[in-house]
Amino acid sequence: MTGERGDTLRRGFAIAALAQALVVGSAAAVVAQAGQETLEARVAGRSLSLPIARHRAYAVVDAAELATVWEDVRRSGVFLQARFLDEELAFEAGSPFFRRGERTFQLPNPPYEESGAFWLPAEFITRWLSDRAPKVAVAPRPAPSPPVDEPLPARVDPSVPWRVIIDPGHGGRDPGTLGKLSYEKDIVLAIGRRLHEELQGRDMLEVHLTRDNDVYVEHDLRSQFAVDRAGDLFVSIHANAAADERARGFETIFLGPARTEEARDVALRENRGPGADDAASSPADIQFILTGQDRTENMDESRLFAGFVQNSIRAAMHGRSPDRGVIQGPWWVLLGALARMPSVIVEVGFLSNDGEEEYLNGAEGQGVIARAIADAIVAYREDVLRRYAPAPEEHC
């Protein structure tokens, strides 16, 4: 772009960037230095100059740059933990929630992993870490643990098998996303059947399919199916689509208000179903999600389980398909099941992308994804049992 019009646009972008950079008064600001954006902030009495990156649509800072103000930094899988001013900080890649001490907060955008580094949104420094930043919790404190004399739920008893509910999306009169070679309903059913077969070969798991042939099941009946069978875990399988045929990747979704327009649009499309008379047809907004917000434990566990699924698929893909992360969205099919069990949706790839559609149509791709989800379920169950394992008795 050249000429007077190009110069005007560039000046406009520069002014907009400067306005966006001036956050939290003089406590923190984004400045440009020799082509490199830098976040200037005062944290714990120290002046920091932190390089900014933009892999996605928002500014991020490498967590390693905070080494001078953090202590005891630990990374384990998708988790990052550290101590700051005698409080424990805990983050999970792909989740907008983080813990500071005993309180839970929510970021506008999630941290993520990229090129071996753990990237934190710049808003974390400006809104929560800066010396002048407000400290306001937007998520409730975790519910207190039940008294020790209350019985533990059956799902944390290692002698009781888990009932896993597999929900292949769409079906029958609802084809779902249309690719050049296939319908979403057929691909997710094939993956669902393979997952069912995989889990039947694993110990301590009882598996059920909401549909095992080409039939349509209403959204509410899918979650009711899971509740009626006293399910311990609900996994709904779907495939994605985008106007941009270059879009690729897999993602795992747990219930919550959409944090992007894309997530909201996809959820509204899926909630609508094939007919205008569906119970969840074309909601005017996503306020119905609030009816599930009091189910804190299952929502937290859903987010945690989603991380297991996402990590497992990423490892199985060996870089073949991009990791789009764990996201939250207002999916109607999750709402009913969440009352009784952790629930997630797995978007296995984009049928609007020729390469991914071909892979998802093949036995190899379907098998890779099914085995990865099965591995995640087994690993998550082991994690639950480990977290709820009774402490060893002390002997005098």
Short mmCIF file of C-alpha atoms in Angstrom, two decimals:
data_model
loop_
_atom_site.label_atom_id
_atom_site.label_comp_id
_atom_site.label_asym_id
_atom_site.label_seq_id
_atom_site.Cartn_x
_atom_site.Cartn_y
_atom_site.Cartn_z
CA MET A 1 0.00 0.00 0.00
CA THR A 2 1.52 3.34 -1.05
CA GLY A 3 0.61 6.97 -1.33
CA GLU A 4 -1.32 9.35 0.91
CA ARG A 5 -4.09 6.80 1.67
CA GLY A 6 -1.54 4.23 2.88
CA ASP A 7 0.20 6.78 5.10
CA THR A 8 -3.14 7.79 6.62
CA LEU A 9 -4.06 4.21 7.37
CA ARG A 10 -0.68 3.50 8.94
CA ARG A 11 -1.01 6.59 11.17
CA GLY A 12 -4.49 5.42 12.15
CA PHE A 13 -3.23 1.95 13.10
CA ALA A 14 -0.39 3.49 15.13
CA ILE A 15 -2.80 5.73 17.04
CA ALA A 16 -5.15 2.81 17.71
CA ALA A 17 -2.29 0.67 18.95
CA LEU A 18 -1.08 3.43 21.25
CA ALA A 19 -4.58 3.91 22.69
CA GLN A 20 -4.91 0.19 23.30
CA ALA A 21 -1.50 0.08 24.96
CA LEU A 22 -2.26 2.58 27.72
CA VAL A 23 -3.69 0.23 30.32
CA VAL A 24 -4.08 0.57 34.09
CA GLY A 25 -2.92 4.16 34.14
CA SER A 26 0.84 4.50 34.41
CA ALA A 27 1.23 1.11 36.09
CA ALA A 28 1.76 -0.69 32.78
CA ALA A 29 1.97 0.22 29.12
CA VAL A 30 2.84 -1.36 25.79
CA VAL A 31 5.48 0.52 23.84
CA ALA A 32 7.23 -0.13 20.54
CA GLN A 33 11.02 -0.23 20.60
CA ALA A 34 12.96 -0.90 17.39
CA GLY A 35 10.04 -2.84 15.94
CA GLN A 36 9.56 -4.94 19.09
CA GLU A 37 6.52 -4.38 21.30
CA THR A 38 7.42 -4.31 24.98
CA LEU A 39 5.24 -4.33 28.07
CA GLU A 40 6.56 -1.91 30.69
CA ALA A 41 5.20 -2.69 34.16
CA ARG A 42 6.07 -2.37 37.82
CA VAL A 43 5.60 -5.67 39.62
CA ALA A 44 6.45 -6.39 43.26
CA GLY A 45 8.38 -3.13 43.40
CA ARG A 46 10.49 -3.94 40.34
CA SER A 47 10.40 -2.28 36.92
CA LEU A 48 10.02 -4.89 34.20
CA SER A 49 10.39 -4.60 30.43
CA LEU A 50 8.78 -7.70 28.91
CA PRO A 51 8.93 -8.54 25.16
CA ILE A 52 5.51 -9.14 23.65
CA ALA A 53 4.58 -11.78 21.07
CA ARG A 54 1.37 -12.14 19.04
CA HIS A 55 0.94 -15.73 17.86
CA ARG A 56 -2.82 -15.28 18.06
CA ALA A 57 -5.14 -12.29 18.14
CA TYR A 58 -3.90 -10.99 21.48
CA ALA A 59 -0.61 -9.97 23.09
CA VAL A 60 1.25 -12.52 25.20
CA VAL A 61 4.40 -12.65 27.34
CA ASP A 62 6.68 -15.65 27.85
CA ALA A 63 6.19 -16.76 31.47
CA ALA A 64 9.95 -17.29 31.72
CA GLU A 65 10.35 -13.48 31.52
CA LEU A 66 8.79 -13.24 34.99
CA ALA A 67 11.56 -15.27 36.63
CA THR A 68 12.82 -12.23 38.55
CA VAL A 69 9.52 -11.80 40.43
CA TRP A 70 8.32 -15.42 40.64
CA GLU A 71 9.67 -18.25 42.76
CA ASP A 72 9.52 -22.04 42.56
CA VAL A 73 8.30 -22.15 38.92
CA ARG A 74 7.11 -25.63 37.87
CA ARG A 75 5.72 -26.94 34.57
CA SER A 76 3.91 -30.25 34.35
CA GLY A 77 2.16 -31.06 31.08
CA VAL A 78 -0.25 -28.22 30.33
CA PHE A 79 0.07 -26.80 33.84
CA LEU A 80 2.31 -23.98 35.11
CA GLN A 81 2.69 -23.23 38.81
CA ALA A 82 4.73 -20.61 40.65
CA ARG A 83 4.82 -18.59 43.87
CA PHE A 84 4.32 -14.83 43.89
CA LEU A 85 4.31 -12.73 47.06
CA ASP A 86 3.81 -15.87 49.19
CA GLU A 87 0.81 -17.01 47.14
CA GLU A 88 0.54 -19.99 44.83
CA LEU A 89 -0.27 -19.27 41.16
CA ALA A 90 -1.59 -22.02 38.91
CA PHE A 91 -2.39 -21.86 35.16
CA GLU A 92 -3.53 -24.37 32.56
CA ALA A 93 -2.75 -23.94 28.87
CA GLY A 94 -5.97 -23.38 26.95
CA SER A 95 -8.03 -22.38 30.00
CA PRO A 96 -8.92 -18.75 30.83
CA PHE A 97 -9.14 -19.59 34.54
CA PHE A 98 -6.20 -19.35 36.93
CA ARG A 99 -5.78 -19.70 40.67
CA ARG A 100 -4.08 -17.23 42.98
CA GLY A 101 -3.91 -18.53 46.52
CA GLU A 102 -7.35 -19.93 47.31
CA ARG A 103 -9.24 -17.78 44.81
CA THR A 104 -10.07 -18.40 41.16
CA PHE A 105 -9.88 -15.64 38.54
CA GLN A 106 -10.73 -15.46 34.84
CA LEU A 107 -8.60 -13.93 32.09
CA PRO A 108 -10.06 -12.35 28.94
CA ASN A 109 -7.93 -14.78 26.89
CA PRO A 110 -6.32 -18.11 27.82
CA PRO A 111 -2.60 -18.82 28.18
CA TYR A 112 -1.17 -21.37 25.77
CA GLU A 113 1.95 -23.30 24.80
CA GLU A 114 3.92 -22.38 21.68
CA SER A 115 7.44 -23.37 20.58
CA GLY A 116 8.16 -24.95 23.95
CA ALA A 117 7.28 -21.80 25.92
CA PHE A 118 4.29 -21.08 28.16
CA TRP A 119 2.68 -17.80 27.04
CA LEU A 120 0.59 -15.65 29.37
CA PRO A 121 -1.83 -12.99 28.09
CA ALA A 122 -0.45 -9.50 28.63
CA GLU A 123 -3.68 -8.72 30.48
CA PHE A 124 -2.50 -10.98 33.29
CA ILE A 125 0.39 -8.64 34.03
CA THR A 126 -1.58 -5.42 33.60
CA ARG A 127 -4.74 -6.49 35.45
CA TRP A 128 -3.56 -8.97 38.07
CA LEU A 129 0.22 -8.73 38.56
CA SER A 130 1.00 -5.03 38.25
CA ASP A 131 1.45 -3.15 41.54
CA ARG A 132 -1.52 -0.91 40.70
CA ALA A 133 -3.74 -3.52 39.10
CA PRO A 134 -7.17 -4.22 40.62
CA LYS A 135 -7.54 -7.63 42.23
CA VAL A 136 -11.17 -8.64 41.58
CA ALA A 137 -12.25 -12.27 41.41
CA VAL A 138 -14.79 -13.09 38.72
CA ALA A 139 -15.17 -16.76 39.61
CA PRO A 140 -16.50 -17.98 42.96
CA ARG A 141 -14.34 -19.55 45.60
CA PRO A 142 -14.27 -23.33 45.33
CA ALA A 143 -16.87 -25.07 47.46
CA PRO A 144 -15.48 -26.49 50.71
CA SER A 145 -14.59 -30.16 50.73
CA PRO A 146 -17.28 -32.43 52.16
CA PRO A 147 -16.85 -33.60 55.73
CA VAL A 148 -14.76 -36.75 56.02
CA ASP A 149 -17.73 -38.75 57.29
CA GLU A 150 -19.72 -38.19 54.09
CA PRO A 151 -19.50 -41.02 51.55
CA LEU A 152 -17.39 -40.33 48.48
CA PRO A 153 -19.19 -40.38 45.11
CA ALA A 154 -19.13 -43.74 43.33
CA ARG A 155 -16.90 -42.41 40.54
CA VAL A 156 -13.98 -42.05 42.95
CA ASP A 157 -14.28 -45.64 44.21
CA PRO A 158 -11.53 -47.60 42.41
CA SER A 159 -13.56 -50.81 42.67
CA VAL A 160 -16.50 -49.36 40.70
CA PRO A 161 -16.31 -49.20 36.86
CA TRP A 162 -17.00 -45.89 35.18
CA ARG A 163 -19.94 -45.55 32.81
CA VAL A 164 -18.72 -43.60 29.79
CA ILE A 165 -21.37 -42.12 27.48
CA ILE A 166 -20.22 -41.58 23.88
CA ASP A 167 -22.39 -39.23 21.85
CA PRO A 168 -21.79 -39.19 18.07
CA GLY A 169 -23.33 -35.87 17.03
CA HIS A 170 -26.15 -35.31 14.53
CA GLY A 171 -27.55 -38.33 12.64
CA GLY A 172 -30.59 -39.20 10.53
CA ARG A 173 -32.27 -36.10 9.15
CA ASP A 174 -29.49 -33.94 10.62
CA PRO A 175 -26.32 -34.44 8.52
CA GLY A 176 -24.28 -31.86 10.41
CA THR A 177 -21.38 -30.28 8.52
CA LEU A 178 -21.20 -31.16 4.84
CA GLY A 179 -17.81 -31.90 3.33
CA LYS A 180 -16.99 -32.62 -0.29
CA LEU A 181 -16.75 -36.35 0.41
CA SER A 182 -18.82 -36.92 3.50
CA TYR A 183 -21.34 -35.87 6.12
CA GLU A 184 -20.32 -35.06 9.68
CA LYS A 185 -22.93 -37.50 11.04
CA ASP A 186 -21.20 -40.45 9.33
CA ILE A 187 -17.65 -39.55 10.36
CA VAL A 188 -18.47 -38.95 14.02
CA LEU A 189 -20.49 -42.17 14.17
CA ALA A 190 -17.52 -44.10 12.79
CA ILE A 191 -15.20 -42.52 15.36
CA GLY A 192 -17.77 -43.11 18.11
CA ARG A 193 -17.99 -46.80 17.25
CA ARG A 194 -14.20 -47.12 17.23
CA LEU A 195 -14.01 -45.35 20.57
CA HIS A 196 -16.66 -47.71 21.95
CA GLU A 197 -14.60 -50.67 20.78
CA GLU A 198 -11.40 -49.21 22.24
CA LEU A 199 -12.96 -48.59 25.64
CA GLN A 200 -14.50 -52.04 25.81
CA GLY A 201 -10.96 -53.38 25.81
CA ARG A 202 -9.93 -51.19 28.76
CA ASP A 203 -10.38 -52.15 32.40
CA MET A 204 -13.06 -50.71 34.70
CA LEU A 205 -15.07 -49.00 31.97
CA GLU A 206 -18.68 -49.57 30.92
CA VAL A 207 -19.47 -47.90 27.60
CA HIS A 208 -22.73 -46.68 26.05
CA LEU A 209 -23.49 -44.96 22.71
CA THR A 210 -26.32 -42.43 22.42
CA ARG A 211 -26.73 -43.71 18.86
CA ASP A 212 -25.09 -46.61 17.04
CA ASN A 213 -26.72 -46.10 13.63
CA ASP A 214 -27.95 -43.32 11.36
CA VAL A 215 -30.77 -41.94 13.49
CA TYR A 216 -31.45 -38.45 14.81
CA VAL A 217 -31.53 -37.98 18.58
CA GLU A 218 -32.82 -34.72 20.06
CA HIS A 219 -30.31 -32.70 22.06
CA ASP A 220 -32.19 -33.12 25.33
CA LEU A 221 -32.55 -36.87 24.86
CA ARG A 222 -28.80 -37.30 24.43
CA SER A 223 -28.05 -35.79 27.83
CA GLN A 224 -31.05 -37.55 29.35
CA PHE A 225 -29.66 -40.84 28.02
CA ALA A 226 -26.45 -40.14 29.94
CA VAL A 227 -28.27 -39.20 33.14
CA ASP A 228 -30.60 -42.22 32.96
CA ARG A 229 -27.58 -44.52 32.81
CA ALA A 230 -25.90 -42.75 35.74
CA GLY A 231 -22.96 -41.85 33.53
CA ASP A 232 -19.61 -40.82 34.96
CA LEU A 233 -18.35 -39.09 31.81
CA PHE A 234 -20.06 -37.66 28.71
CA VAL A 235 -18.08 -37.29 25.46
CA SER A 236 -19.83 -35.79 22.42
CA ILE A 237 -18.00 -36.10 19.09
CA HIS A 238 -18.35 -33.54 16.30
CA ALA A 239 -16.51 -32.23 13.24
CA ASN A 240 -15.96 -28.59 12.38
CA ALA A 241 -16.30 -26.34 9.33
CA ALA A 242 -15.23 -22.84 8.34
CA ALA A 243 -15.71 -20.47 5.43
CA ASP A 244 -11.92 -20.39 5.08
CA GLU A 245 -10.97 -23.75 3.58
CA ARG A 246 -7.49 -23.42 5.07
CA ALA A 247 -8.86 -23.74 8.63
CA ARG A 248 -7.60 -26.93 10.30
CA GLY A 249 -7.19 -28.44 13.71
CA PHE A 250 -8.90 -30.10 16.65
CA GLU A 251 -10.30 -28.64 19.84
CA THR A 252 -12.10 -29.74 22.99
CA ILE A 253 -15.01 -27.75 24.43
CA PHE A 254 -16.43 -27.52 27.93
CA LEU A 255 -19.60 -25.67 28.91
CA GLY A 256 -19.45 -21.93 29.46
CA PRO A 257 -20.25 -18.60 27.81
CA ALA A 258 -18.53 -18.25 24.45
CA ARG A 259 -15.42 -16.09 24.64
CA THR A 260 -15.14 -15.49 20.89
CA GLU A 261 -17.65 -14.76 18.15
CA GLU A 262 -16.50 -17.89 16.34
CA ALA A 263 -17.27 -20.09 19.36
CA ARG A 264 -20.65 -18.43 19.79
CA ASP A 265 -21.58 -18.86 16.12
CA VAL A 266 -20.61 -22.53 16.09
CA ALA A 267 -22.56 -23.20 19.29
CA LEU A 268 -25.66 -21.42 18.00
CA ARG A 269 -25.50 -23.40 14.77
CA GLU A 270 -25.16 -26.70 16.60
CA ASN A 271 -27.84 -25.81 19.16
CA ARG A 272 -30.30 -25.02 16.40
CA GLY A 273 -30.46 -28.57 15.10
CA PRO A 274 -32.14 -29.57 11.84
CA GLY A 275 -35.62 -28.18 12.52
CA ALA A 276 -37.14 -24.94 13.79
CA ASP A 277 -39.20 -26.85 16.37
CA ASP A 278 -36.22 -28.24 18.26
CA ALA A 279 -36.17 -27.45 21.97
CA ALA A 280 -32.85 -25.65 21.63
CA SER A 281 -33.72 -23.98 18.34
CA SER A 282 -31.93 -20.69 17.62
CA PRO A 283 -31.72 -19.19 21.14
CA ALA A 284 -31.70 -15.41 21.10
CA ASP A 285 -28.78 -15.35 23.51
CA ILE A 286 -26.73 -17.67 25.70
CA GLN A 287 -28.22 -16.82 29.06
CA PHE A 288 -29.54 -20.38 29.38
CA ILE A 289 -25.95 -21.26 30.30
CA LEU A 290 -26.46 -19.59 33.67
CA THR A 291 -28.73 -22.46 34.70
CA GLY A 292 -25.65 -24.66 34.86
CA GLN A 293 -23.25 -22.25 36.55
CA ASP A 294 -23.91 -23.63 40.04
CA ARG A 295 -22.53 -27.02 39.09
CA THR A 296 -19.03 -25.90 39.92
CA GLU A 297 -17.41 -29.27 40.51
CA ASN A 298 -18.55 -30.83 37.24
CA MET A 299 -17.65 -27.68 35.32
CA ASP A 300 -14.15 -27.66 36.81
CA GLU A 301 -13.77 -31.37 36.13
CA SER A 302 -15.02 -30.91 32.56
CA ARG A 303 -12.35 -28.29 31.95
CA LEU A 304 -9.72 -30.58 33.44
CA PHE A 305 -10.86 -33.59 31.40
CA ALA A 306 -10.89 -31.45 28.25
CA GLY A 307 -7.19 -30.80 28.84
CA PHE A 308 -6.51 -34.53 29.01
CA VAL A 309 -8.34 -35.07 25.69
CA GLN A 310 -6.60 -32.20 23.94
CA ASN A 311 -3.15 -33.29 25.10
CA SER A 312 -3.78 -36.90 24.08
CA ILE A 313 -4.95 -36.02 20.57
CA ARG A 314 -2.04 -33.61 20.12
CA ALA A 315 0.44 -36.33 21.08
CA ALA A 316 -1.25 -38.83 18.75
CA MET A 317 -1.31 -36.42 15.80
CA HIS A 318 2.47 -35.82 15.86
CA GLY A 319 1.96 -32.34 14.40
CA ARG A 320 -0.27 -33.53 11.55
CA SER A 321 -3.12 -31.22 12.60
CA PRO A 322 -2.97 -27.95 14.59
CA ASP A 323 -3.93 -27.89 18.26
CA ARG A 324 -6.68 -25.28 18.57
CA GLY A 325 -6.81 -25.64 22.33
CA VAL A 326 -9.41 -26.12 25.02
CA ILE A 327 -12.25 -23.62 24.72
CA GLN A 328 -15.56 -22.94 26.39
CA GLY A 329 -18.87 -22.61 24.61
CA PRO A 330 -22.63 -22.60 25.20
CA TRP A 331 -23.48 -26.03 23.79
CA TRP A 332 -26.97 -27.18 24.66
CA VAL A 333 -26.12 -30.89 24.55
CA LEU A 334 -23.65 -30.45 27.44
CA LEU A 335 -26.04 -28.66 29.75
CA GLY A 336 -28.25 -31.57 30.79
CA ALA A 337 -25.44 -34.08 31.21
CA LEU A 338 -23.35 -31.64 33.25
CA ALA A 339 -25.86 -31.92 36.09
CA ARG A 340 -24.50 -35.39 36.81
CA MET A 341 -21.07 -35.79 35.20
CA PRO A 342 -18.12 -34.01 33.57
CA SER A 343 -19.01 -33.40 29.93
CA VAL A 344 -17.06 -32.28 26.86
CA ILE A 345 -17.34 -31.98 23.10
CA VAL A 346 -14.46 -33.06 20.88
CA GLU A 347 -14.21 -31.29 17.52
CA VAL A 348 -12.03 -33.76 15.61
CA GLY A 349 -11.18 -31.58 12.60
CA PHE A 350 -12.52 -29.50 9.71
CA LEU A 351 -14.52 -31.15 6.93
CA SER A 352 -14.24 -27.87 5.02
CA ASN A 353 -10.52 -28.60 4.66
CA ASP A 354 -9.83 -31.16 1.92
CA GLY A 355 -6.83 -32.72 3.64
CA GLU A 356 -8.51 -33.10 7.02
CA GLU A 357 -11.71 -34.43 5.51
CA GLU A 358 -9.78 -37.12 3.67
CA TYR A 359 -7.90 -38.05 6.86
CA LEU A 360 -11.10 -38.19 8.93
CA ASN A 361 -12.76 -40.38 6.31
CA GLY A 362 -10.00 -42.97 6.53
CA ALA A 363 -9.67 -45.85 8.96
CA GLU A 364 -6.25 -44.61 10.08
CA GLY A 365 -7.43 -41.14 11.08
CA GLN A 366 -10.56 -42.43 12.80
CA GLY A 367 -8.49 -44.99 14.70
CA VAL A 368 -5.87 -42.45 15.81
CA ILE A 369 -8.51 -40.11 17.21
CA ALA A 370 -10.52 -42.89 18.89
CA ARG A 371 -7.44 -44.32 20.60
CA ALA A 372 -6.32 -40.86 21.72
CA ILE A 373 -9.70 -40.13 23.34
CA ALA A 374 -9.69 -43.58 24.97
CA ASP A 375 -6.21 -42.95 26.36
CA ALA A 376 -7.38 -39.59 27.73
CA ILE A 377 -10.37 -41.20 29.48
CA VAL A 378 -8.16 -43.80 31.14
CA ALA A 379 -5.58 -41.18 32.18
CA TYR A 380 -8.27 -38.85 33.54
CA ARG A 381 -9.86 -41.66 35.59
CA GLU A 382 -6.47 -42.48 37.07
CA ASP A 383 -5.99 -38.79 37.90
CA VAL A 384 -9.39 -38.60 39.64
CA LEU A 385 -8.70 -41.71 41.70
CA ARG A 386 -5.27 -40.38 42.65
CA ARG A 387 -6.67 -37.01 43.74
CA TYR A 388 -9.39 -38.61 45.84
CA ALA A 389 -7.22 -41.38 47.25
CA PRO A 390 -7.46 -41.41 51.06
CA ALA A 391 -4.39 -40.21 52.89
CA PRO A 392 -2.37 -43.02 54.49
CA GLU A 393 -3.16 -43.60 58.12
CA GLU A 394 -0.57 -42.46 60.62
CA HIS A 395 0.62 -45.05 63.13
CA CYS A 396 1.78 -43.99 66.52
#
